[in-house]
Tab-separated table of C-alpha atoms in Angstrom:
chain	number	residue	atom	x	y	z
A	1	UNK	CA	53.862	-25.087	31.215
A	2	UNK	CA	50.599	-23.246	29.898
A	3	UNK	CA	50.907	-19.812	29.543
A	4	UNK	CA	48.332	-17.739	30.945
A	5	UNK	CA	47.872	-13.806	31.223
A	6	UNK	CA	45.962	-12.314	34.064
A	7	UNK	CA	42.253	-10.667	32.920
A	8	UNK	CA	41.133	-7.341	32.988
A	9	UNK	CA	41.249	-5.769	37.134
A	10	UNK	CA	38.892	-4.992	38.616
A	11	UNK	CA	40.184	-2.208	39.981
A	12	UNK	CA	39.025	-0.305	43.434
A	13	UNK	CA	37.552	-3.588	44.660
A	14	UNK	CA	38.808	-4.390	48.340
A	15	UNK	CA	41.337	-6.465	49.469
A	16	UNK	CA	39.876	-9.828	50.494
A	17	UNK	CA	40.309	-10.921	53.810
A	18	UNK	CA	43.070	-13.819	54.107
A	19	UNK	CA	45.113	-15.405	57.193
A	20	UNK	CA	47.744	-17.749	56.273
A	21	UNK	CA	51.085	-19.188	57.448
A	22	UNK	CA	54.465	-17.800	55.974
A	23	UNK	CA	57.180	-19.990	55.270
A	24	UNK	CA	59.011	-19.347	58.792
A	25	UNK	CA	55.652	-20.639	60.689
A	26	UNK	CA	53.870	-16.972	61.518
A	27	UNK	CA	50.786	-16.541	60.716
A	28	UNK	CA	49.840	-13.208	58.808
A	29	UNK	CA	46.391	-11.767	58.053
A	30	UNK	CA	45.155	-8.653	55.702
A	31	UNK	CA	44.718	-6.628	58.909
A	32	UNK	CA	48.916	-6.877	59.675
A	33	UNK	CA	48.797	-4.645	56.472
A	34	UNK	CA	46.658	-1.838	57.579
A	35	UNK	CA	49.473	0.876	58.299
A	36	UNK	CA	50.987	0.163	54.244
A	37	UNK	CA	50.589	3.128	51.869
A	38	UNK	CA	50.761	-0.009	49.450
A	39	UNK	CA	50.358	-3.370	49.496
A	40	UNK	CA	51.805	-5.458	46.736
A	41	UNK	CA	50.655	-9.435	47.242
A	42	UNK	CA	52.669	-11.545	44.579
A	43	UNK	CA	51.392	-14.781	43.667
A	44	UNK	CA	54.441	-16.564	43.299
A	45	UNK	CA	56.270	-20.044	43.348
A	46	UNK	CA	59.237	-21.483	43.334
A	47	UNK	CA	59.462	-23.818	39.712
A	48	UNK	CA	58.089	-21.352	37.186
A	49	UNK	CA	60.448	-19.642	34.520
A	50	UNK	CA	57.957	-16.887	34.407
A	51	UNK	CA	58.608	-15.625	38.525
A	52	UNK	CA	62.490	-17.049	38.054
A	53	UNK	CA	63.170	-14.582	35.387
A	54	UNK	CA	61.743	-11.694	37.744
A	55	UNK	CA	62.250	-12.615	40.840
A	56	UNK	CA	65.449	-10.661	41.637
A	57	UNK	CA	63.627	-7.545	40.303
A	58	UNK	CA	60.891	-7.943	42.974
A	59	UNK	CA	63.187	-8.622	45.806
A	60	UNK	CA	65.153	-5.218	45.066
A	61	UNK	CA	61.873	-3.819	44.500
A	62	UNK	CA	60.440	-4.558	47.869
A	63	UNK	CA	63.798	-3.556	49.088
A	64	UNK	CA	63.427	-0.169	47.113
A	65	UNK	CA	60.178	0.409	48.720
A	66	UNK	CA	60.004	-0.717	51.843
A	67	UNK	CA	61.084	2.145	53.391
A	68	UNK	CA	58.546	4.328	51.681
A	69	UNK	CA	55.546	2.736	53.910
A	70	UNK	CA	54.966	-0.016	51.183
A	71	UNK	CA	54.598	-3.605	52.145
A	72	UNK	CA	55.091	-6.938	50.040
A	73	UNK	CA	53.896	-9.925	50.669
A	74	UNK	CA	53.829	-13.133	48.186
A	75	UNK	CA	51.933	-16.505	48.090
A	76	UNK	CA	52.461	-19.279	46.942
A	77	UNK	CA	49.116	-21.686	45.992
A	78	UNK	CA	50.198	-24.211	44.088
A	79	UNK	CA	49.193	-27.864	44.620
A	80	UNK	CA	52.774	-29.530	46.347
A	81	UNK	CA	51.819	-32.871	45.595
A	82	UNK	CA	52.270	-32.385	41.977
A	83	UNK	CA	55.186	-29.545	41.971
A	84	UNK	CA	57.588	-30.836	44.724
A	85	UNK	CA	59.976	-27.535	44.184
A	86	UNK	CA	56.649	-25.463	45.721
A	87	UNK	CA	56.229	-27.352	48.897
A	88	UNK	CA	56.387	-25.507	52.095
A	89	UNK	CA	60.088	-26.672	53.072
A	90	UNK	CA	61.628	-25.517	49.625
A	91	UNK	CA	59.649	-22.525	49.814
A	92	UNK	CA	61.233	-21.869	53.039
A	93	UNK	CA	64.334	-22.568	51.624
A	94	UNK	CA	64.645	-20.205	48.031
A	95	UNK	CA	63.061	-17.697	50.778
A	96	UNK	CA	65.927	-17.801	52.833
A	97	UNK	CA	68.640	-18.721	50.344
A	98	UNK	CA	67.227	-15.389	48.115
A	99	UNK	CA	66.914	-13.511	51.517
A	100	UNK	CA	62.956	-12.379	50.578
A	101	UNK	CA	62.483	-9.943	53.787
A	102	UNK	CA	59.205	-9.821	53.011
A	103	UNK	CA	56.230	-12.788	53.945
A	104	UNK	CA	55.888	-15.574	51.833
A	105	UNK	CA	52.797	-17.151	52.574
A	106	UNK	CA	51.228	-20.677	52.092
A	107	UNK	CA	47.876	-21.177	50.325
A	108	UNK	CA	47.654	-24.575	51.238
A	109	UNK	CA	43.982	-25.333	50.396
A	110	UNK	CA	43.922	-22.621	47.426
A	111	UNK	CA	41.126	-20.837	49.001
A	112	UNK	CA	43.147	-17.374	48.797
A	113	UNK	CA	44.447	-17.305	45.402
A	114	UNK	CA	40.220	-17.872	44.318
A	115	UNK	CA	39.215	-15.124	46.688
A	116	UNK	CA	41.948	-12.922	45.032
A	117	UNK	CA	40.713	-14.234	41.138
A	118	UNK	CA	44.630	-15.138	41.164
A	119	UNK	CA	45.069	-17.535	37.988
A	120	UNK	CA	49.155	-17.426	37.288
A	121	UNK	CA	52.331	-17.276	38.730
A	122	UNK	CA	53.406	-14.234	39.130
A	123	UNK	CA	49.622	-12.725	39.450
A	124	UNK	CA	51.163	-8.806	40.962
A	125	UNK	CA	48.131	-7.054	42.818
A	126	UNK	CA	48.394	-3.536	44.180
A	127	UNK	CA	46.318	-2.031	47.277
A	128	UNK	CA	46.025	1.599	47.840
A	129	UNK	CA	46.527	2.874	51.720
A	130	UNK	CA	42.795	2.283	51.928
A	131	UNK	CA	43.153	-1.449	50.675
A	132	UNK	CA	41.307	-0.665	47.199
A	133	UNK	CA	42.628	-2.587	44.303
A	134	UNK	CA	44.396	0.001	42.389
A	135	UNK	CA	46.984	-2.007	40.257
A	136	UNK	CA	47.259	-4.999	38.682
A	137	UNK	CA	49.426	-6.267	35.806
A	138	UNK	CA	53.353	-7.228	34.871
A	139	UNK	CA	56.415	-5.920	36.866
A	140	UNK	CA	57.572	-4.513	33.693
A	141	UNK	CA	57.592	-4.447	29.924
A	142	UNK	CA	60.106	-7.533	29.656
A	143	UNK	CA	60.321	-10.188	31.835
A	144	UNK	CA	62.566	-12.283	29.786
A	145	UNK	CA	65.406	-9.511	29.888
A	146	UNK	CA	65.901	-7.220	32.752
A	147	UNK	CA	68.441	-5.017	30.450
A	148	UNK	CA	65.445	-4.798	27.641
A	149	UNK	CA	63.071	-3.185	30.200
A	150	UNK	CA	62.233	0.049	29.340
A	151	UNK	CA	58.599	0.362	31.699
A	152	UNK	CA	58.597	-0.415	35.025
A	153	UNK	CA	55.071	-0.470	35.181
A	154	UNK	CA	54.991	-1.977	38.992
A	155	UNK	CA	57.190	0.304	40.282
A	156	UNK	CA	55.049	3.423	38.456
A	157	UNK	CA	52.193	2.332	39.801
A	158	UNK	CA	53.508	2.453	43.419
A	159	UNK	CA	55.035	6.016	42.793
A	160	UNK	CA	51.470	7.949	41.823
A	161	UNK	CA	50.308	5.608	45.277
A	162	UNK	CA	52.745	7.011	47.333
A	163	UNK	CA	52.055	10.788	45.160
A	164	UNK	CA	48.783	10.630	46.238
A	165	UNK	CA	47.271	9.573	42.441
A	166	UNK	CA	45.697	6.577	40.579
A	167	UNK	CA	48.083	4.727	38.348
A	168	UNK	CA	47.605	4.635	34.502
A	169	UNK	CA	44.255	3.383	34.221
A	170	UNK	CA	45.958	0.796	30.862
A	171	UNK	CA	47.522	-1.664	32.820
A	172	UNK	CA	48.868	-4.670	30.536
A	173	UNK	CA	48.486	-8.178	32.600
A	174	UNK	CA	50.493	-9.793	33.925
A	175	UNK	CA	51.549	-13.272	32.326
A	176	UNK	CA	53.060	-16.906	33.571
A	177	UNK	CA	52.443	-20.537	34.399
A	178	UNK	CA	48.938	-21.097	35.587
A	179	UNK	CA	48.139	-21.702	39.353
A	180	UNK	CA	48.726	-25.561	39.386
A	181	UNK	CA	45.081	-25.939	40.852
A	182	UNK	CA	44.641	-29.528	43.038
A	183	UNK	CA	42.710	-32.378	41.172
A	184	UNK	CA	39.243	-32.702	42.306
């Protein structure tokens, strides 16, 4: 497990076009997002500590703020072949065992997560209503310990969306397993 922490955003750059398959075999595409006053995309998978330890927090979070206008969608691009827990069919299942509501999507040939600069799981992005990068960094100030957290730095930066302001221009990154990239 390396450790890796996202780099610096580059932030107001647009959302890059993507079309891929969720985990219950529909196909999604950036422009099913149009109508979100936010778009969170969560690279995500299913084996790493780093996403385990948060992943309840981002289901209730999507749940929180879903029915503000703001969509969530995560993606999984890790190579299968290597990390059997990430393979489509025990994506589908932790998605339905863990009741997601919101797309998971398959990056099967990794081309999304590079168009995205994605380079660890979870990578946490944040669109504005006019699909400008406008966040990107950790859920919160302690992933390890839900009762520690004292920031919920995500969650802020969806609030001054949805207020009609920029979040906090010192975003601290995000930080987990790297992207198990295929071997070439």
């Amino acid at each position: 497990m390396a450790l890796t922490y996202t780099p610096s955003a580059e932030l107001g750059s647009k959302l890059p076009a993507f079309s891929l398959p969720s985990v219950d075999g529909k196909i999604y595409s950036d422009k099913d997002f149009t109508s979100a006053k936010a778009l969170v995309v969560m690279f995500i998978c299913n084996h790493c500590p780093y996403v385990r330890a948060v992943e309840d927090r981002l289901i209730h979070l999507a749940r929180e703020l879903e029915p503000l206008g703001v969509s969530f969608i995560g993606i999984c691009s890790n190579d299968p072949s290597e990390y059997p827990e990430d393979a489509p069919n025990a994506l589908l299942q932790r998605w339905t065992e863990k009741n997601y509501r919101f797309p998971y999507l398959i990056d099967a040939d990794q081309s999304i997560a590079r168009s995205f600069s994605a380079v660890c799981t979870p990578d946490l992005f944040v669109y504005d209503q006019t699909a400008h990068l406008a966040y990107r960094g950790r859920l919160d100030d302690s992933w390890r310990d839900e009762n520690k957290v004292k920031r919920h730095e995500l969650r802020e930066a969806v609030q001054a969306l949805l207020s009609g302001n920029p979040p906090a221009s010192e975003q601290n990154p995000s930080m987990g397993c790297s992207i198990k990239w295929r071997k070439t």
